[in-house]
Coordinates of N, CA and C in Angstrom, one line a residue:
Q1 N -140.6 61.8 64.4 CA -141.3 61.3 63.2 C -141.7 62.5 62.3
V2 N -141.3 62.4 61.1 CA -141.6 63.5 60.2 C -143.1 63.5 59.7
Q3 N -143.7 64.6 59.8 CA -145.1 64.7 59.3 C -145.3 65.9 58.4
L4 N -146.0 65.7 57.3 CA -146.4 66.7 56.4 C -147.9 66.7 56.4
V5 N -148.5 67.9 56.7 CA -149.9 67.9 56.8 C -150.4 69.0 55.8
E6 N -151.2 68.5 54.8 CA -151.8 69.5 53.9 C -153.1 70.0 54.3
S7 N -153.5 71.1 53.9 CA -154.8 71.7 54.2 C -155.2 72.7 53.1
G8 N -156.4 73.1 53.0 CA -156.9 74.1 52.1 C -157.6 73.6 50.9
G9 N -157.7 72.3 50.7 CA -158.5 71.7 49.6 C -160.0 72.0 49.8
G10 N -160.7 71.7 48.7 CA -162.1 71.8 48.8 C -162.8 71.8 47.4
L11 N -164.0 72.3 47.4 CA -164.8 72.3 46.1 C -164.8 73.8 45.7
V12 N -164.5 74.0 44.4 CA -164.5 75.3 43.8 C -165.0 75.3 42.4
Q13 N -165.6 76.3 42.0 CA -166.1 76.4 40.6 C -164.9 76.7 39.6
A14 N -165.0 76.3 38.4 CA -164.0 76.6 37.4 C -163.8 78.1 37.3
G15 N -162.5 78.5 37.3 CA -162.1 79.9 37.3 C -161.8 80.4 38.7
G16 N -162.1 79.6 39.7 CA -161.9 80.0 41.0 C -160.5 79.8 41.5
S17 N -160.3 80.0 42.8 CA -158.9 79.9 43.4 C -159.0 79.1 44.7
L18 N -157.9 78.5 45.0 CA -157.7 77.8 46.3 C -156.2 78.0 46.6
R19 N -155.9 78.0 47.9 CA -154.6 78.1 48.4 C -154.3 76.9 49.3
L20 N -153.4 76.0 48.9 CA -153.1 74.8 49.7 C -151.9 75.2 50.6
S21 N -151.9 74.6 51.8 CA -150.8 74.8 52.7 C -150.3 73.4 53.1
C22 N -149.0 73.3 53.4 CA -148.4 72.1 53.9 C -147.5 72.4 55.0
A23 N -147.9 72.0 56.2 CA -147.0 72.2 57.4 C -146.2 71.0 57.7
A24 N -144.9 71.3 57.8 CA -143.9 70.2 58.0 C -143.3 70.2 59.4
S25 N -143.1 69.0 59.9 CA -142.5 68.9 61.2 C -141.0 68.6 61.1
L26 N -140.4 69.0 60.0 CA -139.0 68.8 59.8 C -138.2 69.8 60.7
R27 N -137.2 69.3 61.4 CA -136.4 70.1 62.3 C -135.6 71.2 61.5
T28 N -135.1 70.8 60.3 CA -134.4 71.8 59.5 C -135.1 71.9 58.2
F29 N -136.3 72.5 58.2 CA -137.1 72.7 57.1 C -136.4 73.3 55.9
S30 N -135.6 74.3 56.2 CA -134.9 75.1 55.2 C -133.9 74.2 54.4
R31 N -133.6 73.0 54.9 CA -132.6 72.2 54.1 C -133.4 71.2 53.2
Y32 N -134.7 71.4 53.1 CA -135.5 70.4 52.3 C -136.1 71.2 51.1
V33 N -135.9 70.5 49.9 CA -136.7 70.9 48.8 C -138.1 70.4 49.0
M34 N -139.1 71.2 48.6 CA -140.5 70.9 48.8 C -141.2 70.8 47.4
G35 N -142.1 69.9 47.3 CA -142.8 69.7 46.0 C -144.3 69.5 46.2
W36 N -145.1 69.8 45.2 CA -146.5 69.4 45.2 C -146.7 68.5 44.0
F37 N -147.5 67.4 44.3 CA -147.9 66.5 43.3 C -149.4 66.3 43.4
R38 N -149.9 65.7 42.3 CA -151.4 65.4 42.4 C -151.7 64.1 41.7
Q39 N -152.7 63.5 42.1 CA -153.1 62.2 41.5 C -154.7 62.1 41.4
A40 N -155.1 62.0 40.2 CA -156.6 61.8 40.0 C -156.9 60.3 40.0
P41 N -158.2 60.0 40.2 CA -158.6 58.6 40.3 C -158.2 57.8 39.0
G42 N -157.5 56.7 39.1 CA -157.2 55.9 38.0 C -156.0 56.4 37.2
K43 N -155.4 57.5 37.7 CA -154.2 58.0 36.9 C -153.0 58.0 37.8
E44 N -151.8 58.2 37.1 CA -150.6 58.2 37.9 C -150.4 59.5 38.6
R45 N -149.6 59.5 39.6 CA -149.2 60.7 40.3 C -148.4 61.6 39.4
D46 N -148.7 62.9 39.3 CA -148.1 63.9 38.5 C -147.4 65.0 39.3
F47 N -146.3 65.4 38.8 CA -145.6 66.6 39.3 C -146.4 67.8 39.0
V48 N -146.5 68.7 40.0 CA -147.2 70.0 39.9 C -146.2 71.1 40.0
A49 N -145.5 71.2 41.1 CA -144.6 72.3 41.3 C -143.5 71.9 42.4
A50 N -142.4 72.6 42.4 CA -141.4 72.4 43.4 C -140.7 73.7 43.6
I51 N -140.1 73.7 44.8 CA -139.4 75.0 45.2 C -138.1 74.6 45.9
S52 N -137.0 75.4 45.6 CA -135.7 75.1 46.2 C -135.7 75.4 47.7
R53 N -134.6 75.1 48.3 CA -134.6 75.3 49.8 C -134.7 76.7 50.2
S54 N -134.1 77.6 49.4 CA -134.2 79.0 49.7 C -135.5 79.7 49.3
G55 N -136.1 79.0 48.4 CA -137.3 79.6 47.8 C -137.1 80.5 46.6
L56 N -135.8 80.6 46.2 CA -135.5 81.5 45.1 C -135.8 80.8 43.7
S57 N -135.8 79.5 43.7 CA -136.0 78.8 42.4 C -137.3 78.0 42.5
T58 N -138.2 78.1 41.5 CA -139.4 77.4 41.4 C -139.6 76.7 40.1
Y59 N -140.3 75.6 40.1 CA -140.5 74.8 38.9 C -141.9 74.4 38.8
Y60 N -142.4 74.3 37.6 CA -143.9 74.0 37.4 C -144.1 73.1 36.2
A61 N -145.1 72.3 36.4 CA -145.6 71.5 35.2 C -146.2 72.4 34.2
D62 N -146.0 72.1 32.9 CA -146.6 73.0 31.9 C -148.1 73.2 32.0
S63 N -148.8 72.2 32.6 CA -150.2 72.3 32.7 C -150.7 73.3 33.7
V64 N -149.8 73.7 34.6 CA -150.2 74.7 35.6 C -149.4 76.0 35.6
K65 N -148.4 76.1 34.7 CA -147.6 77.3 34.6 C -148.4 78.5 34.3
G66 N -148.2 79.5 35.0 CA -149.0 80.8 34.8 C -150.3 80.8 35.6
R67 N -150.7 79.7 36.2 CA -151.9 79.7 37.0 C -151.6 79.4 38.5
F68 N -150.6 78.5 38.7 CA -150.2 78.1 40.1 C -148.9 78.8 40.5
T69 N -148.8 79.0 41.8 CA -147.6 79.6 42.4 C -147.2 78.9 43.6
I70 N -146.0 78.4 43.7 CA -145.5 77.7 44.9 C -144.6 78.7 45.6
S71 N -144.8 78.6 47.0 CA -143.9 79.5 47.8 C -143.7 78.8 49.1
R72 N -142.8 79.3 49.9 CA -142.5 78.7 51.2 C -142.2 79.8 52.2
D73 N -142.4 79.5 53.5 CA -142.1 80.3 54.6 C -141.2 79.5 55.5
N74 N -139.9 79.6 55.5 CA -139.0 78.7 56.2 C -139.2 79.0 57.7
A75 N -139.6 80.2 58.1 CA -139.8 80.5 59.5 C -141.0 79.7 60.1
K76 N -142.0 79.4 59.2 CA -143.2 78.7 59.6 C -143.2 77.2 59.2
N77 N -142.1 76.8 58.6 CA -142.0 75.4 58.2 C -143.2 75.0 57.3
T78 N -143.6 75.9 56.4 CA -144.8 75.7 55.6 C -144.5 76.0 54.1
V79 N -145.1 75.2 53.3 CA -145.0 75.5 51.8 C -146.5 75.7 51.4
Y80 N -146.6 76.5 50.4 CA -148.0 76.9 49.9 C -148.1 76.6 48.4
L81 N -149.3 76.4 47.9 CA -149.6 76.3 46.5 C -150.8 77.2 46.2
Q82 N -150.6 78.3 45.6 CA -151.7 79.2 45.2 C -152.2 78.8 43.9
M83 N -153.4 78.4 43.8 CA -154.0 77.9 42.5 C -155.1 78.8 42.0
N84 N -154.9 79.4 40.9 CA -155.8 80.4 40.3 C -156.3 79.8 39.0
S85 N -157.4 80.4 38.5 CA -158.0 80.0 37.2 C -158.1 78.5 37.1
L86 N -158.7 77.9 38.2 CA -158.8 76.4 38.2 C -159.7 75.9 37.2
K87 N -159.3 74.7 36.7 CA -160.1 74.0 35.7 C -160.6 72.7 36.2
P88 N -161.6 72.1 35.6 CA -162.1 70.8 36.0 C -161.0 69.7 36.0
E89 N -160.1 69.9 35.0 CA -159.0 68.9 34.9 C -158.0 69.0 36.1
D90 N -158.1 70.0 36.9 CA -157.2 70.2 38.1 C -157.7 69.3 39.2
T91 N -158.9 68.8 39.1 CA -159.5 67.9 40.2 C -158.5 66.7 40.4
S92 N -158.1 66.6 41.7 CA -157.2 65.6 42.1 C -157.0 65.6 43.6
V93 N -156.3 64.6 44.1 CA -155.8 64.7 45.5 C -154.4 65.3 45.3
Y94 N -154.1 66.4 46.1 CA -152.9 67.0 46.0 C -152.0 66.7 47.3
Y95 N -150.8 66.3 47.0 CA -149.8 65.9 48.0 C -148.6 66.8 48.0
C96 N -148.1 67.1 49.2 CA -146.9 67.8 49.3 C -145.8 66.7 49.7
A97 N -144.6 67.0 49.3 CA -143.5 66.1 49.5 C -142.2 66.9 49.9
A98 N -141.3 66.2 50.5 CA -140.0 66.8 50.9 C -138.9 65.9 50.6
V99 N -137.8 66.5 50.2 CA -136.5 65.8 50.0 C -135.4 66.6 50.5
G100 N -134.4 66.0 51.2 CA -133.2 66.7 51.6 C -132.2 66.7 50.5
S101 N -132.3 67.7 49.7 CA -131.5 67.7 48.4 C -131.2 69.1 48.1
V102 N -130.1 69.2 47.3 CA -129.7 70.5 46.7 C -130.5 70.7 45.4
L103 N -130.5 69.6 44.7 CA -131.2 69.6 43.4 C -132.7 69.6 43.7
V104 N -133.5 70.0 42.7 CA -135.0 70.1 42.8 C -135.6 69.1 41.9
P105 N -135.9 67.9 42.3 CA -136.4 66.9 41.4 C -137.9 67.0 41.1
Q106 N -138.2 66.6 39.9 CA -139.6 66.6 39.5 C -140.2 65.1 39.5
D107 N -139.3 64.2 39.8 CA -139.7 62.8 39.9 C -140.1 62.5 41.4
G108 N -141.3 62.1 41.6 CA -141.8 61.8 42.9 C -141.0 60.8 43.6
S109 N -140.5 59.8 42.9 CA -139.8 58.7 43.5 C -138.5 59.2 44.3
Q110 N -138.1 60.4 44.0 CA -136.9 60.9 44.6 C -137.2 61.7 45.9
Y111 N -138.5 61.8 46.3 CA -138.8 62.5 47.5 C -138.9 61.5 48.7
D112 N -138.5 62.0 49.9 CA -138.4 61.1 51.1 C -139.7 61.1 51.9
Y113 N -140.3 62.2 52.0 CA -141.5 62.3 52.9 C -142.7 62.8 52.1
W114 N -143.9 62.3 52.5 CA -145.1 62.7 51.8 C -146.2 63.0 52.9
G115 N -147.1 63.9 52.5 CA -148.3 64.1 53.3 C -149.4 63.2 52.9
Q116 N -150.5 63.3 53.6 CA -151.7 62.4 53.4 C -152.6 62.8 52.2
G117 N -152.4 64.0 51.8 CA -153.1 64.5 50.6 C -154.3 65.3 51.0
T118 N -154.7 66.2 50.1 CA -156.0 67.0 50.3 C -156.7 67.1 49.0
Q119 N -158.0 66.8 49.0 CA -158.8 66.8 47.8 C -159.1 68.1 47.3
V120 N -158.9 68.3 46.0 CA -159.3 69.5 45.3 C -160.3 69.1 44.2
T121 N -161.5 69.7 44.2 CA -162.5 69.4 43.2 C -162.9 70.6 42.6
V122 N -162.8 70.7 41.2 CA -163.2 71.9 40.5 C -164.4 71.5 39.6
S123 N -165.5 72.2 39.8 CA -166.7 71.9 39.1 C -166.8 72.8 37.9
S124 N -167.5 72.3 36.8 CA -167.6 73.1 35.6 C -168.8 73.9 35.6

């Protein structure tokens, strides 16, 4: 059974930083594209960032570009999201997701596996 487990969320003041981690129980982690998405109360799930299987290609939503960095460690079956210069509008539940694909989708419906989410709250 595939499991994605996020950690690292919490409460932080505006301008602060957090680093999210997502540990995956995928047997061949390096064959999966990994993505981060977020969903605020009453809003739709939004794409945040994604990373190719090798880690060489990364993609970001315009709202986080220059502030967030996605990375992965295939030896540890883990993907990370470094979040800097956090803003109150970044407050959401953050989810990691995985898809066995060559392409790197930004549409959440194309991902096969999801974590349970971790809450990030940014106070003003």
